[in-house]
XYZ file of C-alpha atoms in Angstrom:
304
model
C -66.639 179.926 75.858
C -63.374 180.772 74.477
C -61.478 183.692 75.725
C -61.765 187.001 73.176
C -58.877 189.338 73.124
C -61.223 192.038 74.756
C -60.020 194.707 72.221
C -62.970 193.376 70.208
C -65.796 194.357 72.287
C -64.494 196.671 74.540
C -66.367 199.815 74.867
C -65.122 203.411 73.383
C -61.880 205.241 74.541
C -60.705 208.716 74.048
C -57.233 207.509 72.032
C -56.332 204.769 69.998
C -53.473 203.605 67.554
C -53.286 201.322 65.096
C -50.651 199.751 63.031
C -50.086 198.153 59.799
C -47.535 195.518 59.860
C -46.359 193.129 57.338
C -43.957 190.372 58.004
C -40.519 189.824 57.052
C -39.633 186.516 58.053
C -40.445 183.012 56.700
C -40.104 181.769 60.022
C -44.063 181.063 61.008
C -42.901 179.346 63.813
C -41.597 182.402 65.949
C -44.486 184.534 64.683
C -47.070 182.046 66.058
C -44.812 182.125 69.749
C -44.865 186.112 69.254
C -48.476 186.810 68.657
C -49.629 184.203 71.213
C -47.782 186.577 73.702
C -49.994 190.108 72.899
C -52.770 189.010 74.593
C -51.017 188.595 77.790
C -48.546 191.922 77.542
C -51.984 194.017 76.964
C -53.208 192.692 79.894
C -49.620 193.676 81.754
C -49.909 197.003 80.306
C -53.429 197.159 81.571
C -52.546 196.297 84.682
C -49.437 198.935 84.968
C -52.084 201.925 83.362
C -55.567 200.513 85.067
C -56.658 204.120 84.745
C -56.424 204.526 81.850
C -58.693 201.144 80.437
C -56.347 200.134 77.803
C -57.379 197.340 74.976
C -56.308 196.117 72.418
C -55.948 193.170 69.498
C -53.801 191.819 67.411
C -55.607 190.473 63.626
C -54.504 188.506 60.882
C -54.676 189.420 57.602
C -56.919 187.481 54.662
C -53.735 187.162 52.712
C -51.251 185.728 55.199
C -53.809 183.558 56.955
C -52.862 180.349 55.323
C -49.067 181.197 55.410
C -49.172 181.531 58.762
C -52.136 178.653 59.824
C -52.146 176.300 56.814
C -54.055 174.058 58.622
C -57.443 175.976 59.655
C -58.925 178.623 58.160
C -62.150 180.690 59.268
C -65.202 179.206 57.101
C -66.094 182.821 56.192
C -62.826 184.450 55.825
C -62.104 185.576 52.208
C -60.344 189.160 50.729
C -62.139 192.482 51.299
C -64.883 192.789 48.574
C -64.584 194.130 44.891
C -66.998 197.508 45.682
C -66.631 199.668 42.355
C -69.822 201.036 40.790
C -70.124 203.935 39.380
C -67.640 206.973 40.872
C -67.628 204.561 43.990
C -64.934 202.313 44.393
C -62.983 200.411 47.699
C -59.311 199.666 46.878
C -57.624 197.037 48.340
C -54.785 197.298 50.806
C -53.767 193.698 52.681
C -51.750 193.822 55.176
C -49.923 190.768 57.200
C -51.237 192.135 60.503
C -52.990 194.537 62.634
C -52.424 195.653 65.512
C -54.885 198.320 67.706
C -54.363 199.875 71.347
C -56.958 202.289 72.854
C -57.114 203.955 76.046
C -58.301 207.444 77.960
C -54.218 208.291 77.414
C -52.194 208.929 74.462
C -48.785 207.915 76.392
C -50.151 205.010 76.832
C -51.316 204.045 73.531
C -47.801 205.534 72.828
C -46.124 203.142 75.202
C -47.326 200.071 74.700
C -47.418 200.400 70.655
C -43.487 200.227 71.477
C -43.179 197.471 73.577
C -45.370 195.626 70.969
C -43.403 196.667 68.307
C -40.011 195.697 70.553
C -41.817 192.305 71.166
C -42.405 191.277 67.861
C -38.940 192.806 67.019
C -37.492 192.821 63.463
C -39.927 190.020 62.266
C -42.401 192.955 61.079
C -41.884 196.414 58.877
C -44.329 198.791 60.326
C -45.795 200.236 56.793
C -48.671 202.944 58.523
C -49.570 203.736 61.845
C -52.626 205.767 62.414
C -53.426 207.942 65.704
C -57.203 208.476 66.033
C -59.482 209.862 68.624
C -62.485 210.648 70.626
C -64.080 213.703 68.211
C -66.359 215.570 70.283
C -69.475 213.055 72.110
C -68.675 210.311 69.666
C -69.078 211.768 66.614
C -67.402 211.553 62.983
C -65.930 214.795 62.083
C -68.805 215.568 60.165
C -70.371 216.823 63.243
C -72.831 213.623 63.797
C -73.225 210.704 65.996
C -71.225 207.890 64.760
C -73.344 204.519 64.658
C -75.907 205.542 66.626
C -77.205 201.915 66.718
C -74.444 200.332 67.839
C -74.961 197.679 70.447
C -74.562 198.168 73.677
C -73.470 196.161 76.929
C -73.636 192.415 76.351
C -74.757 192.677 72.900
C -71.315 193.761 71.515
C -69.864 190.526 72.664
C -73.053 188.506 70.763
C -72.646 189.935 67.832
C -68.431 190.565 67.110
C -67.887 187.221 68.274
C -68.224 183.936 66.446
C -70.152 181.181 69.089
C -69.237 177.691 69.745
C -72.030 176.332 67.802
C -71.057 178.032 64.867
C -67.678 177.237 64.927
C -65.873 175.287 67.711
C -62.088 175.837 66.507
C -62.703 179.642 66.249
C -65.291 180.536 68.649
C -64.772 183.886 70.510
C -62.630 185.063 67.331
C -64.140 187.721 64.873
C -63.862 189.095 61.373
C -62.943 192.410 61.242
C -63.116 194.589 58.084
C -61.283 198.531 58.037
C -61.594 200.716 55.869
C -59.515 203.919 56.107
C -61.843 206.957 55.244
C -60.504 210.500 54.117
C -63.249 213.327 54.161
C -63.592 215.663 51.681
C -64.563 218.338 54.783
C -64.556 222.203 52.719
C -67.404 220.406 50.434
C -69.277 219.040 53.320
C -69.042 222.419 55.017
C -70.474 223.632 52.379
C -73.662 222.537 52.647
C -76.149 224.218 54.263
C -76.788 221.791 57.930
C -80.324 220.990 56.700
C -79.215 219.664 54.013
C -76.280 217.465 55.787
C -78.958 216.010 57.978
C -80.873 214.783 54.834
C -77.699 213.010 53.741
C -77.395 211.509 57.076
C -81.147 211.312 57.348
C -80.759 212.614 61.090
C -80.836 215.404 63.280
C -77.440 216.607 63.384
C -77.997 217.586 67.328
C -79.782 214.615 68.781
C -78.755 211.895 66.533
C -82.974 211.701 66.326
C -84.205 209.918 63.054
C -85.638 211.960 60.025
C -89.123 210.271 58.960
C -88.802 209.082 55.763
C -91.627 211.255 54.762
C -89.901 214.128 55.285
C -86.800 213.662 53.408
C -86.277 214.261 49.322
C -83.742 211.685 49.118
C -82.358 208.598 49.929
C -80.201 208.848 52.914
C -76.936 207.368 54.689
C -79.350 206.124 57.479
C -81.484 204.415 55.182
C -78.570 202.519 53.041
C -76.126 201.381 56.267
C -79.209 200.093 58.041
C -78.565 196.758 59.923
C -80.851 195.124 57.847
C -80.940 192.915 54.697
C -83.338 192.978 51.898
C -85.498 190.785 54.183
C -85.632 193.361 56.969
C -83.524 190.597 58.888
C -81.083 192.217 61.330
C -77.067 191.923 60.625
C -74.524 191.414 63.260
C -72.166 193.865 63.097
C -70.343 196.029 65.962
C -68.433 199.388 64.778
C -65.343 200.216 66.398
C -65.376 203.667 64.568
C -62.516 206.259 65.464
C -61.982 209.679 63.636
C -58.123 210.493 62.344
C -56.329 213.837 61.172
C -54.516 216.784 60.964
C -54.723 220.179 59.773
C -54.141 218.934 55.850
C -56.172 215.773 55.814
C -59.516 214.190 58.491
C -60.962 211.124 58.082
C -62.572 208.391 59.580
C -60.712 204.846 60.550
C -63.909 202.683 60.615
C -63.535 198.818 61.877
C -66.647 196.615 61.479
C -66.715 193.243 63.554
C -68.786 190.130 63.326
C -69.151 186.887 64.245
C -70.414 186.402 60.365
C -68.291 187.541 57.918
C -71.298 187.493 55.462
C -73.347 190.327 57.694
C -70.640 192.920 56.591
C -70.396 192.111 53.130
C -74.057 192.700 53.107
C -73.979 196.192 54.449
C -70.973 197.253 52.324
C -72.970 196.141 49.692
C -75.707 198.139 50.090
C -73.685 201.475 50.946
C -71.507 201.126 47.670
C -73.407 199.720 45.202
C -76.894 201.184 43.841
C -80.098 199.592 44.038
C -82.573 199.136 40.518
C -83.408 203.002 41.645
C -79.883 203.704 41.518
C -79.646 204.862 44.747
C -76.777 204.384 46.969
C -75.203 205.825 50.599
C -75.155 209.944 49.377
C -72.304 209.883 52.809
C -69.921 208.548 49.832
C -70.340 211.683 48.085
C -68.333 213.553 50.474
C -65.442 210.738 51.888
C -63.339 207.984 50.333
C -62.179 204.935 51.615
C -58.616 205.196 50.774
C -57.273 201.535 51.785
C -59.330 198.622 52.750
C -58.601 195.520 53.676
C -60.053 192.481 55.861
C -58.583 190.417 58.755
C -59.292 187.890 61.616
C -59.094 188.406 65.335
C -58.671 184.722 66.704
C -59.403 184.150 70.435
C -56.739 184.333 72.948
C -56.818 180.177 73.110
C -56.591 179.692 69.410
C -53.362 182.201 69.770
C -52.026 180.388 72.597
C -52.723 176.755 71.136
């Protein structure tokens, strides 16, 4: 199977960083050579800082794909979604590129973000980066366990990465959607914690499932199930990370899958309400500020 950039799957870290970079240069050439390299300097880096477990991955945007690979393009790779319905609405954001380190230290992240940066050299403007973090036991900073039903061990790998027999020039690559959340935190303090764990449709504590009998609503739970309309599971893996300061909190929340069509579904169904006009309540209380959607090739396709 073709080699993933392990940033993908890789299992949580207490820091991470992530940049926003668009390109400057018309020369594709030397952007191809530079992004081929990333794979390889995260793995020096890793190396250097092996206690620390540092990942990361480098993605292409929707937009520049075809500038910058005219000749292949990922079957399923299109813009992020149109999601406006009623006071609901996803803005996009492209960007050229994205880039993402995580690791148990902050200098690191801080570190290696440089070299990057110094590697790929005046060819990019850096337009955001974004610090996140480790909030609590994994949890948002609404004070609950952020996808709960993530998959674990192996499973991650299955389902963010696109398989051979699916697609042979871009196996072990993966679509990625992010979507930078901002809380709205004094009005979700406000309410009282029962009623937070009927919007999340779980027990605040344990993470344990509220029976639908119990609650008077529709819930978050209910609406970003990994399930369509056919009770027929999605492939998705969330590489979720809380962001913030003292003035503004949010949520950076990356969604990978080896079918593009998966996440589309369960955006979907958060955003946009059903014939009982019900939709995720969670996006009463946070925004998705910029969106935007990108590809993660495999090392080989990079290295081509």
């Amino acid at each position: 199977m073709a080699q993933a950039q392990k940033g993908i799957f890789a299992e949580p870290n207490l820091h991470g960083l992530t940049l926003s970079l668009n390109v400057m240069t018309d020369d594709v050439v030397s952007v191809r050579r530079k992004l081929a390299r990333i794979p390889a300097l995260l793995n020096e880096l890793d190396e250097r800082f092996s206690e620390a477990l540092l990942s990361g991955y480098v993605a292409i945007g929707s937009d520049y794909w075809d500038i910058l690979y005219p000749q292949q393009r990922p079957s399923q790779l299109g813009q992020f979604p149109d999601l406006r319905d009623g006071d609901r609405q996803a803005p996009r954001e492209p960007v050229d590129l994205l880039l993402t380190v995580r690791s148990d230290r902050f200098d690191v992240n801080y570190h290696s973000a440089r070299a990057l940066l110094e590697w790929l050299g005046h060819d990019v403007e850096l337009t955001e980066q974004l610090p996140t973090f480790r909030f609590m036991d994994g949890r948002d900073l609404t004070g609950f366990i952020d996808a709960p039903e993530n998959p674990r061990g192996i499973r991650r790998r299955q389902l963010a990465l696109i398989h051979a027999d699916d697609d042979p020039v871009f196996a072990g690559g993966s679509y990625l959607y992010v979507q930078k959340f901002r809380h709205d935190l004094r009005r979700w303090e406000q309410l009282t914690q029962e009623m937070q764990e009927f919007v999340i449709g779980r027990k605040k504590l344990t993470g344990e499932r509220i029976s639908e009998a119990v609650l008077q609503m529709v819930s978050h739970t209910q609406k970003a199930k990994l399930q369509n309309e056919r009770e027929q599971p999605l492939s998705m893996l969330r590489q979720n990370m809380p962001w913030g300061d003292m003035r503004e909190q949010g949520l950076l929340a990356m969604y990978f899958s080896g079918q593009s069509r998966d996440i589309l579904q369960w955006l979907k169904q958060r955003y946009i309400a059903d014939e009982n006009g019900d939709y995720d309540p969670l996006l009463d209380y946070t925004e998705a500020v910029s969106n935007a959607a990108f590809f993660a090739p495999s090392v080989d396709f990079l290295t081509q």
